[in-house]
Coordinates of C-alpha atoms and ligand atoms in Angstrom, one line a residue:
X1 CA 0.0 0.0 0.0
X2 CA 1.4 3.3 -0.5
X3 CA 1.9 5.4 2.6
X4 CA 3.4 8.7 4.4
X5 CA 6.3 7.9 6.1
X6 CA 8.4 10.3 8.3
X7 CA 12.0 8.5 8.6
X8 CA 13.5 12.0 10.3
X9 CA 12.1 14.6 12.6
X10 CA 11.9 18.2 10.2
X11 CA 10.1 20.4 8.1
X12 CA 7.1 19.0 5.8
X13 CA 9.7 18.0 3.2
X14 CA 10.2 15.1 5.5
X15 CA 6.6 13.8 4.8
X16 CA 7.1 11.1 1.4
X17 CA 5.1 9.2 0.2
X18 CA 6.7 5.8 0.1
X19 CA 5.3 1.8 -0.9
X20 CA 4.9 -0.3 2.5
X21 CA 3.4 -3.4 3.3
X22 CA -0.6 -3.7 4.5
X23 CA -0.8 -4.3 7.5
X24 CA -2.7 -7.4 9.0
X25 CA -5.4 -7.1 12.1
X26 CA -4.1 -9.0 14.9
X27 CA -6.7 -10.1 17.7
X28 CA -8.8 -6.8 18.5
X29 CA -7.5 -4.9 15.6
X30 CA -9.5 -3.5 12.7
X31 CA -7.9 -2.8 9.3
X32 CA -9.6 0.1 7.4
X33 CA -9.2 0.8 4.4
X34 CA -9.0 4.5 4.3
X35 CA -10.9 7.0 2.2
X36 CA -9.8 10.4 3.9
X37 CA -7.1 11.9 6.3
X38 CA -7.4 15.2 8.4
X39 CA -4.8 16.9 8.4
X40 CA -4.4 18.8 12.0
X41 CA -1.9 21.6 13.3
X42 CA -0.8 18.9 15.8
X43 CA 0.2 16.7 13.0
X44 CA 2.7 19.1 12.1
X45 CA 4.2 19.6 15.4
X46 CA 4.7 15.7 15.6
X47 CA 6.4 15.8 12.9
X48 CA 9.0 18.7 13.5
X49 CA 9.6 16.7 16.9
X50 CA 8.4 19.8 18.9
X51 CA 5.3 17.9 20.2
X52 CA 4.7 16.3 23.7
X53 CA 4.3 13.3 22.0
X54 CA 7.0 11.9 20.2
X55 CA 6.9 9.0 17.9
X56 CA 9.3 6.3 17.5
X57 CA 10.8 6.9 13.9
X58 CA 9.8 6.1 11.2
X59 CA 6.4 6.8 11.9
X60 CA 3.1 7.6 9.4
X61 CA 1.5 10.8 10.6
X62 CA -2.6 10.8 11.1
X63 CA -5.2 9.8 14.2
X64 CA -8.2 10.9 12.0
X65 CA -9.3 9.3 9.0
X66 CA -12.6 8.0 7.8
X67 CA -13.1 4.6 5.4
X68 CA -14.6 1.6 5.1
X69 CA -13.2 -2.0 7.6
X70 CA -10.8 -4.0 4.8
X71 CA -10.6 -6.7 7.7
X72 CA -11.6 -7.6 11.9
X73 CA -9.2 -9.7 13.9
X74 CA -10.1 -12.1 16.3
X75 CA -12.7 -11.3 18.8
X76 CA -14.0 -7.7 17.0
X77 CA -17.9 -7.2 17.5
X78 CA -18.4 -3.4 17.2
X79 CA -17.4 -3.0 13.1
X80 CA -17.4 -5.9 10.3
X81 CA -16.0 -6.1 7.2
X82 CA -17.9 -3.0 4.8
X83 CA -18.7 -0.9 7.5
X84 CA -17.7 2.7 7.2
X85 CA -15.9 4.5 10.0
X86 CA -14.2 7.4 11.1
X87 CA -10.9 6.6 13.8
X88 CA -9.8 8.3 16.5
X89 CA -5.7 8.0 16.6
X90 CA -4.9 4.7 15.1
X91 CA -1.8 2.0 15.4
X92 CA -0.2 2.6 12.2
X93 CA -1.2 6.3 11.1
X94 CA -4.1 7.2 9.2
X95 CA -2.3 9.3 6.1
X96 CA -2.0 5.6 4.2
X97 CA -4.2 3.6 2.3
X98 CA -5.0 1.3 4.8
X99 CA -4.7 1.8 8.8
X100 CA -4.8 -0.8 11.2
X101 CA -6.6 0.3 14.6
X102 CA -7.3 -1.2 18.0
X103 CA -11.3 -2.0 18.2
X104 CA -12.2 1.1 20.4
X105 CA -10.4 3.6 17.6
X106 CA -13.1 3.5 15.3
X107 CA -17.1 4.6 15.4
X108 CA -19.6 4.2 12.6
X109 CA -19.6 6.8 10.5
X110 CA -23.6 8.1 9.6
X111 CA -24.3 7.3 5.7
X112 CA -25.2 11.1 5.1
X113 CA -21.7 11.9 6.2
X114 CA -18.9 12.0 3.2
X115 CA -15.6 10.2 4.4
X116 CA -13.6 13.4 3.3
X117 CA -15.9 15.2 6.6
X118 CA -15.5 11.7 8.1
X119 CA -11.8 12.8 8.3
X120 CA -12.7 16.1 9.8
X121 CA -14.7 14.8 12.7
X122 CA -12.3 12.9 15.7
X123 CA -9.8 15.9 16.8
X124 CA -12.1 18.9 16.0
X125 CA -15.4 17.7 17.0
X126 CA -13.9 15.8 19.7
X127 CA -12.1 19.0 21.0
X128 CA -15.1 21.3 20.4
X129 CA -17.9 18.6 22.4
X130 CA -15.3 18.0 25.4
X131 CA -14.2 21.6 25.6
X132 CA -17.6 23.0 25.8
X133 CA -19.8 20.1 27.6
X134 CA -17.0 19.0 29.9
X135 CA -14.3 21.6 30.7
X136 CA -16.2 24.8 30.1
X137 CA -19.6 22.9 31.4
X138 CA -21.3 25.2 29.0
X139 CA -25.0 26.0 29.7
X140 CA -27.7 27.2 27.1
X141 CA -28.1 30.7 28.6
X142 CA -24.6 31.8 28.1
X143 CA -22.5 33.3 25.8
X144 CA -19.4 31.8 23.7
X145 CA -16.9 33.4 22.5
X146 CA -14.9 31.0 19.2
X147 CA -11.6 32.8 19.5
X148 CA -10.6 31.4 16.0
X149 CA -13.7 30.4 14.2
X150 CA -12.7 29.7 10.9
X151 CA -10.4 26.6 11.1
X152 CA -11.7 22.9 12.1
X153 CA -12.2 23.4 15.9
X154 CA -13.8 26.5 15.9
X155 CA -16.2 26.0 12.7
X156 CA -16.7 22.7 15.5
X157 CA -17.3 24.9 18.2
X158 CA -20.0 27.3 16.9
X159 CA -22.1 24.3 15.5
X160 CA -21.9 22.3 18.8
X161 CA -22.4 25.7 20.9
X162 CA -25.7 26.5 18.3
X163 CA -26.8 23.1 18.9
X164 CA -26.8 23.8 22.8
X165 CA -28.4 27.0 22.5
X166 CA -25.5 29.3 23.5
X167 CA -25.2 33.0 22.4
X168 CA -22.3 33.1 19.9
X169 CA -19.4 35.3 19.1
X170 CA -17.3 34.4 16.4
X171 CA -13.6 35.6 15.0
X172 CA -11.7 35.1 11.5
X173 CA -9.3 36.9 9.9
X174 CA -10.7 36.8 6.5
X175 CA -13.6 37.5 5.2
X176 CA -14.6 34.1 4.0
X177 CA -13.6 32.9 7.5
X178 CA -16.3 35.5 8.9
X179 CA -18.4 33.8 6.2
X180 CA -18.1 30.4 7.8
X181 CA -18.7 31.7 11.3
X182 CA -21.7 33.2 10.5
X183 CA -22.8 30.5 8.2
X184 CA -22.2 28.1 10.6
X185 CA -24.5 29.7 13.8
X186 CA -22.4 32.7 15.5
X187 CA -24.9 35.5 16.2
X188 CA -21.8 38.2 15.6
X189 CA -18.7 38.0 14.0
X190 CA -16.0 40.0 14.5
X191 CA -12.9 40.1 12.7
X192 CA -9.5 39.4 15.1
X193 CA -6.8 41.1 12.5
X194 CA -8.5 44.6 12.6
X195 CA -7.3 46.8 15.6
X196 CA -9.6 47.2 18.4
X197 CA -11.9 44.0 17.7
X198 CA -11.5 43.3 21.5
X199 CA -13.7 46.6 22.3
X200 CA -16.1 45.6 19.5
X201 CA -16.9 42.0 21.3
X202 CA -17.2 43.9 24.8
X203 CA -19.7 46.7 23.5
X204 CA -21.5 43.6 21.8
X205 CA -22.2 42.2 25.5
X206 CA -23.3 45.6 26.3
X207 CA -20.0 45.4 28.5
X208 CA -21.3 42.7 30.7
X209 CA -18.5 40.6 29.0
X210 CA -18.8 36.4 27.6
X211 CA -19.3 33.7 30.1
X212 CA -16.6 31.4 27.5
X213 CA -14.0 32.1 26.0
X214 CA -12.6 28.9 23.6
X215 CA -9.3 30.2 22.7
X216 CA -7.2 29.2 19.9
X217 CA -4.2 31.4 20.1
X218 CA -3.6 31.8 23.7
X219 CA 0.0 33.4 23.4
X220 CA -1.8 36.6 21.4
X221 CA -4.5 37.2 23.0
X222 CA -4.7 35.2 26.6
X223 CA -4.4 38.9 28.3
X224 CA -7.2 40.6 26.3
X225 CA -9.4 37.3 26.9
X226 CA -9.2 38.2 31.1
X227 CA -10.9 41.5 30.2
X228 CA -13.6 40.3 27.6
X229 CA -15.2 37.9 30.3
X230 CA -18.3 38.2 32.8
X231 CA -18.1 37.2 36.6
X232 CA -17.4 33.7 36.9
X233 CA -16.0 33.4 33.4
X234 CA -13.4 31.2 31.9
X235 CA -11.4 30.5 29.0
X236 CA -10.7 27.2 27.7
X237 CA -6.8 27.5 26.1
X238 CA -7.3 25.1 23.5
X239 CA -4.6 26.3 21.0
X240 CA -1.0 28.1 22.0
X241 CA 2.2 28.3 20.1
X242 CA 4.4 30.8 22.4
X243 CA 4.4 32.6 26.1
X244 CA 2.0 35.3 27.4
X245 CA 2.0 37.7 30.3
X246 CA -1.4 38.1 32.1
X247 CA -2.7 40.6 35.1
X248 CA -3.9 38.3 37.3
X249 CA -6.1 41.0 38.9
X250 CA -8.7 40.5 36.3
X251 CA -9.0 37.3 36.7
X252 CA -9.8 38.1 40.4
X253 CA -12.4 40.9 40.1
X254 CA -14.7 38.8 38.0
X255 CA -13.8 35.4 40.1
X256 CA -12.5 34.0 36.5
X257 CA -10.5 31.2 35.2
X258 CA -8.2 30.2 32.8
X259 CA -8.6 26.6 32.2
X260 CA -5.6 24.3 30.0
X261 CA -6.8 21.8 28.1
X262 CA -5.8 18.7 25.9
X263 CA -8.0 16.4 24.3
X264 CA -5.6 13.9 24.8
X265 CA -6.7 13.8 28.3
X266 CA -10.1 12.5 28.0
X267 CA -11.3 10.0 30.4
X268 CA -13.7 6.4 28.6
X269 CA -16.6 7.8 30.0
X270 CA -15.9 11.3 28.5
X271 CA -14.8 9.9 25.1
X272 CA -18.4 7.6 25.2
X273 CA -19.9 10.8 25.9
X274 CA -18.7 13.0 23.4
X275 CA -19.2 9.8 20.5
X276 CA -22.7 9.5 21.1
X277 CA -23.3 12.8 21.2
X278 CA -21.2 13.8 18.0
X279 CA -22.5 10.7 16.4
X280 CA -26.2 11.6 16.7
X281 CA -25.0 15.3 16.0
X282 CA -23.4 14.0 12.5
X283 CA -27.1 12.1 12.2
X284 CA -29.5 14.4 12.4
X285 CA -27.7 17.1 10.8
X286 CA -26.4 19.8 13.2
X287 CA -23.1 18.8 13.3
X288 CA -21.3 19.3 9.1
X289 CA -17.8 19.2 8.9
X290 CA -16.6 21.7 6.6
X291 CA -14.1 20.0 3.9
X292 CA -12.0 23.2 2.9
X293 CA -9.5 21.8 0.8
X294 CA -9.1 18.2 -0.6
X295 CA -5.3 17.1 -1.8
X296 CA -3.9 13.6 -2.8
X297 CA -2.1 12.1 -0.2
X298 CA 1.4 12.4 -1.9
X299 CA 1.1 16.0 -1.3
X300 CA 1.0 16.1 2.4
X301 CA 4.3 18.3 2.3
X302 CA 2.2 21.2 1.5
X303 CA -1.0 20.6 3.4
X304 CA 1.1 20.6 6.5
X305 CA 2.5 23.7 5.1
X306 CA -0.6 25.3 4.0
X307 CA -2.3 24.4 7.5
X308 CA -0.2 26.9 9.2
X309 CA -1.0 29.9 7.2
X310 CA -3.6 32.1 8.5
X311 CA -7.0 32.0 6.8
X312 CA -8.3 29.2 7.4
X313 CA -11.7 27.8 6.0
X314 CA -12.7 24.8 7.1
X315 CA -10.6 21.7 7.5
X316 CA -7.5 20.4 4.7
X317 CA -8.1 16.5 3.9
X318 CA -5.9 14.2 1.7
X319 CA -7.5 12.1 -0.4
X320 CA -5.7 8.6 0.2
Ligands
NAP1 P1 -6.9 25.5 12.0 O1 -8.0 24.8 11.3 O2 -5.6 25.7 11.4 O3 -7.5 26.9 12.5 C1 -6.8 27.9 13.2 C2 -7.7 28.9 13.7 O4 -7.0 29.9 14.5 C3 -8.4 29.7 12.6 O5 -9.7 29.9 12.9 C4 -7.6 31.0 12.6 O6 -8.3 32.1 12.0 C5 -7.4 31.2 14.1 N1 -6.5 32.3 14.4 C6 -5.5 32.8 13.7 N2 -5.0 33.9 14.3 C7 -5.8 34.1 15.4 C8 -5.8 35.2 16.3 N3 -4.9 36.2 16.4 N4 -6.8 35.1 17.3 C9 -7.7 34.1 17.3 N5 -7.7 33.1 16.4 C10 -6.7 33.1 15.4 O7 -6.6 24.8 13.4 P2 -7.6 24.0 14.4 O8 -7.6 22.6 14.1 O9 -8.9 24.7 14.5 O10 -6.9 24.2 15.8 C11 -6.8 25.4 16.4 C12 -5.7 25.4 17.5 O11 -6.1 24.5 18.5 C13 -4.3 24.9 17.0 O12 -3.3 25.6 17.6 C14 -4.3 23.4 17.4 O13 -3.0 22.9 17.6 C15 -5.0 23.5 18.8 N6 -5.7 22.3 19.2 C16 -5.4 21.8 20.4 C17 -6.1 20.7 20.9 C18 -5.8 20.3 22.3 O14 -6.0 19.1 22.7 N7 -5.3 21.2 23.2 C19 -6.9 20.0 20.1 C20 -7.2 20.5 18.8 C21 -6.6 21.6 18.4 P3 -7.9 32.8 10.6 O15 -7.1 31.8 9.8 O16 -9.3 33.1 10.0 O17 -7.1 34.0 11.0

């Protein structure tokens, strides 16, 4: 089968696309043959060896792809052979044509879903569901603010938020990512490249401030976020590539917190949680993961570059 392989820690030149044997499902493993890969920013980190996590060498790159099972081990009950699926990390990386996965890696994939927004659901969605059910314990009465609403979390966030019933503030810093925010449910969208945005989302609460802040850029605009919330506010740091100062002060007068998170963190009974609930999301329509871009697999080199440039719109996929 023809896969990514990264034989050397480096820039996306490192990612080649290279002719490998299929694996074969031991006991408890599921082989899937894959249709689509999403490409995440933590993909790239792994693969400059910057990342918490670092794989043993070589490695192929990928927890989320979507596809149909090839093959079931010994002992496999929840898939069969022909059923499609989305994963959720894998054993042998999902930017291949096949991926072999441990039993409990993938979920059924609804028929209206494509397997290109198959590949967009496990990180995003999953990040999205736990940071605003379980870290932020969201409620329908409060206001959201999707720090970063344009790229695959965010877009996420605003259609899981919507679907709770939340007030929604949006930011992009293009105008088709203001688009996508406001196609996909925010109530106001504000644009976080233009100077003094910060004032625009406060005057928008008519000063009161936003219950939640999801925040996907912490090291820009962590500080700022402290004086956009209510009483009893919080942000969720979801995304962060570099330090911050803060005045702790504001976080005192309005009894706020700042709140880290990692998706990789997830207890079982969160992770059932947040599958059923993105699963009957993804089935009765609320939940539409936006495909942005679609590139073959051999050019993963550029979607991991691309991925890192500012204007987002939706999620990058390689077609495998
Ligand atoms: P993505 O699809 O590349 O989107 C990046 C988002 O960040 C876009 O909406 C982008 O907006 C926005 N952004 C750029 N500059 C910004 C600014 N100054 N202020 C606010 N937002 C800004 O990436 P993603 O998959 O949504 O992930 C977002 C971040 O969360 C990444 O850093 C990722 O590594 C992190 N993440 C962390 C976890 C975890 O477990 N902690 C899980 C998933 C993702 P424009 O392009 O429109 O400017």
């Amino acid at each position: 089968m023809k896969a990514i392989l990264v034989r050397e820690f480096g820039g996306p030149e490192v990612l080649r696309l290279e002719e490998v044997p299929t694996p074969k499902p031991a006991a408890g493993q599921v082989l899937v043959r894959i249709h689509a890969a999403g490409v995440n920013p933590y993909d790239t980190y792994m693969r400059a060896g910057t990342y918490a996590q670092k794989p043993t060498l070589p490695y192929t790159p990928g927890s989320d792809g979507a596809g149909v099972v090839e093959s079931v081990g010994e002992g496999v009950k929840k898939v069969k052979q022909g059923d499609r699926v989305y994963t959720t990390t894998t054993l042998s990386g999902a930017y291949a044509e096949y991926t072999l996965a441990l039993e409990r890696q993938v979920h059924p994939l609804p028929a209206k879903i494509g397997f290109s927004q198959g590949a967009g659901v496990w990180v995003p969605y999953g990040t999205a569901y736990h940071a605003l059910y379980h870290s932020a314990k969201a409620h329908a009465s409060e206001s959201v603010l999707v720090h970063g609403a344009s790229g695959g979390v965010g877009s996420a966030a605003i259609q899981i938020a919507r679907s709770m019933g939340l007030t929604i503030l949006g930011t992009a810093g293009t105008p088709a990512g203001l688009e996508i925010a406001k196609r996909e449910g925010a109530h106001q969208v504000f644009d976080h490249r233009k100077a003094g945005y910060q004032e625009e989302i406060l005057k928008a609460t008519g000063d009161r401030g936003v219950d939640i802040i999801l925040e996907m850029l912490a090291n820009v605009n962590l500080a700022h976020d402290t004086k956009l919330l209510a009483k009893d506010g919080r942000v969720i740091v979801i995304g962060n590539r570099g330090e911050v100062t803060i005045n702790a002060r504001e976080l005192m007068a309005r009894r706020a917190s700042i709140q880290g998170f990692t998706l990789w963190g997830i207890t079982s009974a969160e992770e059932a949680d947040i599958h059923a609930g993105l699963i009957a999301g993804l089935e009765n329509g609320t939940l539409r993961p936006i495909v942005g871009k679609e590139l073959p697999l051999a050019e993963a080199a550029r979607a991991h570059r691309e991925i890192l440039v500012p204007g987002a719109a939706g999620k990058i996929i390689l077609i495998c």
